[in-house]
Short mmCIF file of C-alpha atoms in Angstrom, two decimals:
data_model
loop_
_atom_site.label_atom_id
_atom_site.label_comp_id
_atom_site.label_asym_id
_atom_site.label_seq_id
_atom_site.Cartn_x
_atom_site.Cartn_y
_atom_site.Cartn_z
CA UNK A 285 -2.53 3.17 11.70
CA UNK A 286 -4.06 5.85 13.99
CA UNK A 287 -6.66 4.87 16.56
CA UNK A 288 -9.69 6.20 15.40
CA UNK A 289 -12.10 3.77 17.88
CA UNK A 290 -11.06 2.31 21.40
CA UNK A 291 -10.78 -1.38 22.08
CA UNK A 292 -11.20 -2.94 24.91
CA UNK A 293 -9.15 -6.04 26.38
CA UNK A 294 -12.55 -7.72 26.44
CA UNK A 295 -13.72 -6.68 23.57
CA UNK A 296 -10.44 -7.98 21.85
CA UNK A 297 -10.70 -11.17 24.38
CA UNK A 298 -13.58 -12.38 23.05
CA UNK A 299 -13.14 -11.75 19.00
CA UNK A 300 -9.49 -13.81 19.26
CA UNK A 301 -11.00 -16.42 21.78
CA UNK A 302 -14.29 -16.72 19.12
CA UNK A 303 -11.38 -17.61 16.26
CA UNK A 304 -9.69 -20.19 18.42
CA UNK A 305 -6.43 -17.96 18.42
CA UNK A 306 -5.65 -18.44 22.52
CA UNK A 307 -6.53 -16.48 25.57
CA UNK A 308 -5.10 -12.57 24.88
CA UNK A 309 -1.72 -11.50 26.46
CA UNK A 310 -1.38 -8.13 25.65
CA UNK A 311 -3.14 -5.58 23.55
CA UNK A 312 -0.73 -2.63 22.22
CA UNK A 313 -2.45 0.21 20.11
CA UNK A 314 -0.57 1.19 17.41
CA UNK A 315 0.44 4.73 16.08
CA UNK A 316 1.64 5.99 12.19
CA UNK A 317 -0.37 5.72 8.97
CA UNK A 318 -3.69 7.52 8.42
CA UNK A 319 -6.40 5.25 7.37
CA UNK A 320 -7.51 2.72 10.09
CA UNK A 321 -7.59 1.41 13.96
CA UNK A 322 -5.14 -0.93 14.75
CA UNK A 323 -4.09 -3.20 17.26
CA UNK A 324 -0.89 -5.62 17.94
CA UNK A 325 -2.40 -8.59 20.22
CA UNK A 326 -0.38 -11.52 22.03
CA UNK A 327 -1.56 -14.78 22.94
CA UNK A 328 -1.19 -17.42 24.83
CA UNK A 329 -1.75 -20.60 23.14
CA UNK A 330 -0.22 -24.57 24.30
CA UNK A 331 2.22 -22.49 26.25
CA UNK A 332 3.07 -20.47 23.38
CA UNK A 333 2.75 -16.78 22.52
CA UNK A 334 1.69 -15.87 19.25
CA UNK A 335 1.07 -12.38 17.52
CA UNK A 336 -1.60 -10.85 15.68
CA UNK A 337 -3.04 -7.40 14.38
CA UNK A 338 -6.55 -6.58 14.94
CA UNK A 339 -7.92 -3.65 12.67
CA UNK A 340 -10.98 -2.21 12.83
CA UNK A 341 -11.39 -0.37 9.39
CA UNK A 342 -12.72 2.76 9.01
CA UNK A 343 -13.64 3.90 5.54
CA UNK A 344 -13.82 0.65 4.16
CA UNK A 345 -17.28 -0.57 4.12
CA UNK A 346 -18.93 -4.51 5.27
CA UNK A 347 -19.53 -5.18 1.98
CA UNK A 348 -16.06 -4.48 0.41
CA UNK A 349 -13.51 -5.96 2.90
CA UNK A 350 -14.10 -9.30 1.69
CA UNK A 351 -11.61 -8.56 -1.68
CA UNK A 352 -8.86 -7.19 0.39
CA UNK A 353 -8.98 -10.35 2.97
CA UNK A 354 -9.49 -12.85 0.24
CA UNK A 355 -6.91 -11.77 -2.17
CA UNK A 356 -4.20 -12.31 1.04
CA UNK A 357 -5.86 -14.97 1.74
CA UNK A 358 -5.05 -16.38 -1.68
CA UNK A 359 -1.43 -14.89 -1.85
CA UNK A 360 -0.47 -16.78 0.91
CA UNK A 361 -1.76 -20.29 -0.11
CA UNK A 362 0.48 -19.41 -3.04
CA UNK A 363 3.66 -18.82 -0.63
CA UNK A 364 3.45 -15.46 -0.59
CA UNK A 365 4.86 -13.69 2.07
CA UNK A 366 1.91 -12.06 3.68
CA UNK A 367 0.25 -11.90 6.90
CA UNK A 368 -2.60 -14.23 7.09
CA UNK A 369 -6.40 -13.80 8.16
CA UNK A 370 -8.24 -15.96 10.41
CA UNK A 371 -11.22 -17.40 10.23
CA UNK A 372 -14.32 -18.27 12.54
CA UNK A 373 -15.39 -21.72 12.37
CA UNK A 374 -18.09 -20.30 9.86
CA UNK A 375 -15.14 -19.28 7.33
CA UNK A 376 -16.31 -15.43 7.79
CA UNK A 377 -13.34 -13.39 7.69
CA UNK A 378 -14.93 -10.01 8.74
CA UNK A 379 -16.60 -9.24 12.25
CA UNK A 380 -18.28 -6.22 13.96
CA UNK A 381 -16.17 -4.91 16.59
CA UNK A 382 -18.35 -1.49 17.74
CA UNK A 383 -20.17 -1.69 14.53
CA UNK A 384 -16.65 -1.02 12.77
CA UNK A 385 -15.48 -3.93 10.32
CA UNK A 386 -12.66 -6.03 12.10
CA UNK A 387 -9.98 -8.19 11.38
CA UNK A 388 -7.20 -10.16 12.36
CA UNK A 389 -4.13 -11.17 10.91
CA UNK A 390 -0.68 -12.78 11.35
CA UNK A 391 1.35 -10.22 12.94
CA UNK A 392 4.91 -10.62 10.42
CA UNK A 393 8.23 -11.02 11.99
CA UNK A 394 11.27 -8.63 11.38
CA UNK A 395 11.23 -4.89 10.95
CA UNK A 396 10.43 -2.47 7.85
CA UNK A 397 13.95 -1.36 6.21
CA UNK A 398 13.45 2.71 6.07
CA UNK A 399 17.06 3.09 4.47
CA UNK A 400 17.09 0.46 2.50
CA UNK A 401 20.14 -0.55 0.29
CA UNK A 402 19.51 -2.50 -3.73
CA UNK A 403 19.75 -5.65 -2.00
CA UNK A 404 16.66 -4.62 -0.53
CA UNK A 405 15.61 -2.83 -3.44
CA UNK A 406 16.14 -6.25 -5.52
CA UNK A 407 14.04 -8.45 -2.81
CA UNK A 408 10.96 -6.13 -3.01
CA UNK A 409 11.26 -6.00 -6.65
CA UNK A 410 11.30 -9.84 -6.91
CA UNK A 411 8.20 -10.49 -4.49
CA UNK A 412 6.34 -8.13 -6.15
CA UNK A 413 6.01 -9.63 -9.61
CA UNK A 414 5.55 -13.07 -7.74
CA UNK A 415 2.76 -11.37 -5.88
CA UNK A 416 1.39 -10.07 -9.10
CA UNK A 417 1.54 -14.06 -11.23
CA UNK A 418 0.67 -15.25 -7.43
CA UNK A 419 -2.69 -12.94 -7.81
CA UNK A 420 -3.49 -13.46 -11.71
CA UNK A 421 -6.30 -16.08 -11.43
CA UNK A 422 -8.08 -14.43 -7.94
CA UNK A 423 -11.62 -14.49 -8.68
CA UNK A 424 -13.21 -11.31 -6.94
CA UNK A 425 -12.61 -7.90 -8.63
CA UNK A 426 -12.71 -4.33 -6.62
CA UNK A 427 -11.65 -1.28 -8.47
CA UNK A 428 -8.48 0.55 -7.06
CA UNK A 429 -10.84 3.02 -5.18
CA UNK A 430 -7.72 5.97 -5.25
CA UNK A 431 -7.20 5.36 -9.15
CA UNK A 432 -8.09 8.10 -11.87
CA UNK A 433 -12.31 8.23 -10.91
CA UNK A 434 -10.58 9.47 -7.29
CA UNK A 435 -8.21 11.75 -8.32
CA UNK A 436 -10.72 13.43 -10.95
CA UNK A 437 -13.46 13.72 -7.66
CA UNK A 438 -10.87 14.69 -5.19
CA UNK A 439 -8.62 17.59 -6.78
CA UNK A 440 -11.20 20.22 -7.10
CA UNK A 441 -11.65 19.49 -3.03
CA UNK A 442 -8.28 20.25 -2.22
CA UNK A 443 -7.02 22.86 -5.08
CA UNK A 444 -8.62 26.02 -3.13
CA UNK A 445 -5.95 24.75 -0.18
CA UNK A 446 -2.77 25.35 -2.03
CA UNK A 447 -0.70 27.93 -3.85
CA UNK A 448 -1.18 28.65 -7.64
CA UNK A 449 1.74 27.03 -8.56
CA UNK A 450 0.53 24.25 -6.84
CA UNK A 451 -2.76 24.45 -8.72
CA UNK A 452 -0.69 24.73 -11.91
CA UNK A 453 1.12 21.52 -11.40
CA UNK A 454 -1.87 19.32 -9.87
CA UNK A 455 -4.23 20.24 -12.99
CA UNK A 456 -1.93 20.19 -15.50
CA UNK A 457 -0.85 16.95 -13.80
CA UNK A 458 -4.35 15.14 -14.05
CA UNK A 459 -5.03 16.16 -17.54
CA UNK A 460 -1.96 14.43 -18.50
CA UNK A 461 -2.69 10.95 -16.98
CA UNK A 462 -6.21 11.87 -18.28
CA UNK A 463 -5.08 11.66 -21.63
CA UNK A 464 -2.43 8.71 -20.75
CA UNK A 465 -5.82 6.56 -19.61
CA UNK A 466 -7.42 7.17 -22.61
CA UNK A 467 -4.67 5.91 -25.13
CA UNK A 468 -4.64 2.49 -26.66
CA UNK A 469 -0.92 1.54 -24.79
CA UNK A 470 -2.48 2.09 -21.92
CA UNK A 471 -5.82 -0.55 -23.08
CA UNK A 472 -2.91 -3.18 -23.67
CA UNK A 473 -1.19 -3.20 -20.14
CA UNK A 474 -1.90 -5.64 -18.48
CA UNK A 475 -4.37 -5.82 -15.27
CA UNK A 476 -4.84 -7.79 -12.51
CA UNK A 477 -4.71 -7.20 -8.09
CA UNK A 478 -2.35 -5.13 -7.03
CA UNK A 479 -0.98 -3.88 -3.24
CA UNK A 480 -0.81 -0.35 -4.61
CA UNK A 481 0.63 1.24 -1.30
CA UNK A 482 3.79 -0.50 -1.15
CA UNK A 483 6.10 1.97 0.72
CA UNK A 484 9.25 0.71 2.99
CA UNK A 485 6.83 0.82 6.16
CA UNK A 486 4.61 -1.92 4.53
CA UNK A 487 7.64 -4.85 4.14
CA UNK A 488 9.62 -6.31 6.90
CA UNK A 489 12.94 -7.71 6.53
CA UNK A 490 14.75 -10.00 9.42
CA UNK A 491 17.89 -10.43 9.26
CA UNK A 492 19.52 -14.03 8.12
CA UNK A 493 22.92 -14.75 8.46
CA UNK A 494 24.36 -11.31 8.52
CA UNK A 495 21.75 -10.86 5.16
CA UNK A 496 18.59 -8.88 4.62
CA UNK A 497 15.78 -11.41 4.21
CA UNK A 498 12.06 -10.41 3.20
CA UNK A 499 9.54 -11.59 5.79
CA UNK A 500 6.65 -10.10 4.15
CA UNK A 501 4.20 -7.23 2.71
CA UNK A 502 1.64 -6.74 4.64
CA UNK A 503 -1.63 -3.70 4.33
CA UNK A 504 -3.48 -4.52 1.80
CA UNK A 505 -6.53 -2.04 2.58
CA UNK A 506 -5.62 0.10 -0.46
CA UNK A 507 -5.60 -3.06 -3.29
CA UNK A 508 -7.36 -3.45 -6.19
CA UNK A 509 -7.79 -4.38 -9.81
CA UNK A 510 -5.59 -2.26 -11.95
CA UNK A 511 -2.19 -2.38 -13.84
CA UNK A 512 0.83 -4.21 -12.69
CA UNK A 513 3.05 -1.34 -14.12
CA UNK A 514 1.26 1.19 -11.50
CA UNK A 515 1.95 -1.18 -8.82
CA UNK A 516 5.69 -1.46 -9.70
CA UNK A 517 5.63 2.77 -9.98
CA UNK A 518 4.06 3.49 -6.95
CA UNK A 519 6.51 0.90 -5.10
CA UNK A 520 9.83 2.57 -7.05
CA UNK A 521 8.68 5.89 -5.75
CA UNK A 522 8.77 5.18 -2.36
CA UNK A 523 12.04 2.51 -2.12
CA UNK A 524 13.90 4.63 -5.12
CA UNK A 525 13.89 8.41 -4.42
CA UNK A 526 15.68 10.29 -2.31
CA UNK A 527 13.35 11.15 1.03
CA UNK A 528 14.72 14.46 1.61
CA UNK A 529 14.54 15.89 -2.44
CA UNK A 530 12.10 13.69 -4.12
CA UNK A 531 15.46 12.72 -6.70
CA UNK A 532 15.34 9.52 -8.70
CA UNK A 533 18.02 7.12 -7.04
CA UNK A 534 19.19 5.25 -10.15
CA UNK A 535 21.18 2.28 -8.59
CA UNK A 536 18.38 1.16 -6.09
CA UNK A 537 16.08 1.64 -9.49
CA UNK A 538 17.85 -0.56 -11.22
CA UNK A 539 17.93 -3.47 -8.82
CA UNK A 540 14.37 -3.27 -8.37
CA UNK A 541 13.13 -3.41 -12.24
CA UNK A 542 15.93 -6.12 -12.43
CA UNK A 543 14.83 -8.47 -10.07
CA UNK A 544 10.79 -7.75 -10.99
CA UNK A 545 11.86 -8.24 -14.57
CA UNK A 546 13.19 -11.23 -13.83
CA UNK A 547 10.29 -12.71 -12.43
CA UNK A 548 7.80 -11.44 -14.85
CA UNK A 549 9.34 -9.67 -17.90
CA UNK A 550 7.99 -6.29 -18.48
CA UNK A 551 5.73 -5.86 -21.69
CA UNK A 552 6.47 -3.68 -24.35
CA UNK A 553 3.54 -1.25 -23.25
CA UNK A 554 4.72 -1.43 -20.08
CA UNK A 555 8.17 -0.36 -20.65
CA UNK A 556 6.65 2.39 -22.52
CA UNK A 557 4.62 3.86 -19.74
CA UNK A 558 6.49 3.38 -17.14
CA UNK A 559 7.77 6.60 -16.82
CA UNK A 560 3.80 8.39 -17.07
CA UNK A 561 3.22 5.92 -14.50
CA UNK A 562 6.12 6.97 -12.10
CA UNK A 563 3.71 10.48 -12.64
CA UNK A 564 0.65 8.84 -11.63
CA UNK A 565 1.98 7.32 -8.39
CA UNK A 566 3.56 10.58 -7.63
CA UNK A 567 -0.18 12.22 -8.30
CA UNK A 568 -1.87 9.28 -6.26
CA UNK A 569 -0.09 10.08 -3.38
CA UNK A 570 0.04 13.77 -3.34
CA UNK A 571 -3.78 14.30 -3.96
CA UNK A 572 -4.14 11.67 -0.87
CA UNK A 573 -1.83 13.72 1.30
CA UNK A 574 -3.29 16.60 0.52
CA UNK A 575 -6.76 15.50 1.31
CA UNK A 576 -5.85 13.79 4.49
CA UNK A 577 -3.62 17.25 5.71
CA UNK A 578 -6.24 19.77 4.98
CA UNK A 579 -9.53 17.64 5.59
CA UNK A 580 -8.39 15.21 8.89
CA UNK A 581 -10.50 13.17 10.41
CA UNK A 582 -10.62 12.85 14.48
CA UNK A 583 -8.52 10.62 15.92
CA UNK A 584 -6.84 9.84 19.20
CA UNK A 585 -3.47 8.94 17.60
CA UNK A 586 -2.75 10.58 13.70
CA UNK A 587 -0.25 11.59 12.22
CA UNK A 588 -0.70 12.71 8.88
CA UNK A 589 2.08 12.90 6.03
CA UNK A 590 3.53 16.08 4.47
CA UNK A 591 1.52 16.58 1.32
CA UNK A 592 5.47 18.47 -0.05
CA UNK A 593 7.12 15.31 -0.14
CA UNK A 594 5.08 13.95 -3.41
CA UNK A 595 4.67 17.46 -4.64
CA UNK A 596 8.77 16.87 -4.76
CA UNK A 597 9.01 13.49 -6.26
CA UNK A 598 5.84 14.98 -9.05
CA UNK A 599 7.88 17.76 -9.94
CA UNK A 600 11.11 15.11 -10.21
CA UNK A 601 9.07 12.80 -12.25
CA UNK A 602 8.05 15.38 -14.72
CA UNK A 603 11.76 17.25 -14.64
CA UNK A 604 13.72 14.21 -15.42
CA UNK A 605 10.92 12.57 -17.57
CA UNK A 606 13.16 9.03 -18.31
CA UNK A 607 12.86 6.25 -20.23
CA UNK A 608 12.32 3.20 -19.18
CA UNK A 609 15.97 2.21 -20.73
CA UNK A 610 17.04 5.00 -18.76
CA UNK A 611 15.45 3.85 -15.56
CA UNK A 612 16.31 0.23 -16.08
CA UNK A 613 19.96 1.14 -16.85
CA UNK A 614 19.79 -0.09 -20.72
CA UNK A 615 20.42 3.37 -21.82
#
């Protein structure tokens, strides 16, 4: 969420007073993340204050936001915990702030959980295959734009920026899931919209009775149409590893395929990629890293993430190479 183009109080004024949302407060830029502007914004509505995010996107085009603003649109008519977009009285959902794309949604209550326990683990894991039955009959498709076409464009950019052990393990890495997209189990898994950058900094938890409670996911600027299975890999990467080694963390694994499983039982293709998939979210986020550390854009606020950290959790993945009874805890 770095600030990549300056907004005004009055320019913010006027987009929240033109949605009926109350006469703005406070406008807070926001810091962290990588790939758009972002704002938190207070108003002041019947003589109450309520919160919002205004983002001005900055790689995504027009034409495109409408998927990403629809689908959590849709998720949270089906009781989804998400945060909301507004509307003008025309139903648009996307607005020209500086000739940038713009936004605004429900700003969620609570806090992300960055050392999160299973009974975390086990909450994520449940909303997710809810958000992935919740999303099953949403009408408009867009491709995950950082799946396999991105990775195959974007390695070649990057390779000439990292040591030849590093080249070793990125090619060798994308010939693999290569040759995983081109096999019939991976034709049968099943497809539909998925979050696909569901890390512990994109779910808020308050706190209920002493309890953990999920308050919502929320950034939805990287979804798209593509397997469920990826969706639930990229999301055990983040919540089940070790941050400092990259290392599986088998109990917090556990809780989360439990609870998803519960929810929406896991396929037998499924089960059997899996583990290739844990690879592929590992990939994903590595090439990204990469790209964004050695090619930055300018920005007022950035900080970009180390690229090592999902070199780490690749080299894991392909070290300790389980199966899905082994992740699940069947073994």
């Amino acid at each position: 969420m770095a600030v990549y183009t300056e907004v005004s109080e009055h320019e913010a004024r006027e987009l929240l007073h033109s949605l009926g949302l109350g006469e703005l407060s406070s406008l807070k830029a926001c810091s962290g993340g990588i790939e758009n502007t972002n704002y938190f914004a207070s108003t002041e509505r019947a003589g109450q204050v309520h919160d919002y995010v205004l983002t001005l996107f900055e790689r995504l085009s027009f034409e495109q936001l409408p998927f990403y603003l629809r689908l959590m649109k849709h998720l949270a008519q089906r009781g989804i915990l998400v945060p909301e977009p507004h509307a003008n009285a025309q139903g648009e959902l996307v607005f020209d702030v500086k000739g940038k794309p713009a936004a605004v949604v429900d700003k969620l209550h609570g806090k992300s959980e960055l050392a999160p326990t299973e009974a975390h683990c086990a909450q994520v894991g449940a909303t997710l295959a809810r958000l992935h039955l919740a999303g099953s009959d949403f009408a408009l498709t867009q491709p995950n734009l950082r799946g396999l076409a991105w990775w195959n464009e974007v390695v070649p950019v990057v390779l000439p920026y990292i040591q030849g052990n590093q080249q070793n393990l990125l090619q060798s890495e994308l010939a693999y899931q290569n040759s995983v997209a081109a096999s019939a189990s991976y034709a049968a898994l099943p497809r539909g919209p998925i979050h696909a950058d569901l890390f512990r900094d994109n779910v808020m938890f308050d706190t209920v009775g002493g309890q953990p409670q999920l308050s919502g996911f929320f950034d939805f600027y990287f979804a798209g149409i593509d397997t469920w299975v990826f969706d639930l890999a990229v999301c055990l990467n983040d919540w089940c590893v070790d941050l400092p080694t990259g290392v599986h963390h088998a109990p917090r694994a556990q809780a989360l395929i439990a609870a998803y499983s519960a929810v929406r039982p896991l396929q037998a293709a499924e089960r059997e990629l899996l583990p290739a998939m844990l690879r592929a979210g590992a990939l994903r986020f590595w090439v990204s890293r990469l790209w964004d550390f050695y090619l930055p854009r300018a920005a007022s606020l950035l900080q970009a993430h180390d690229p090592s950290h999902f070199e780490r959790v690749l080299q894991a993945r392909c070290n300790h190479n389980m199966t899905f009874e082994q992740l699940a805890g069947q073994a």
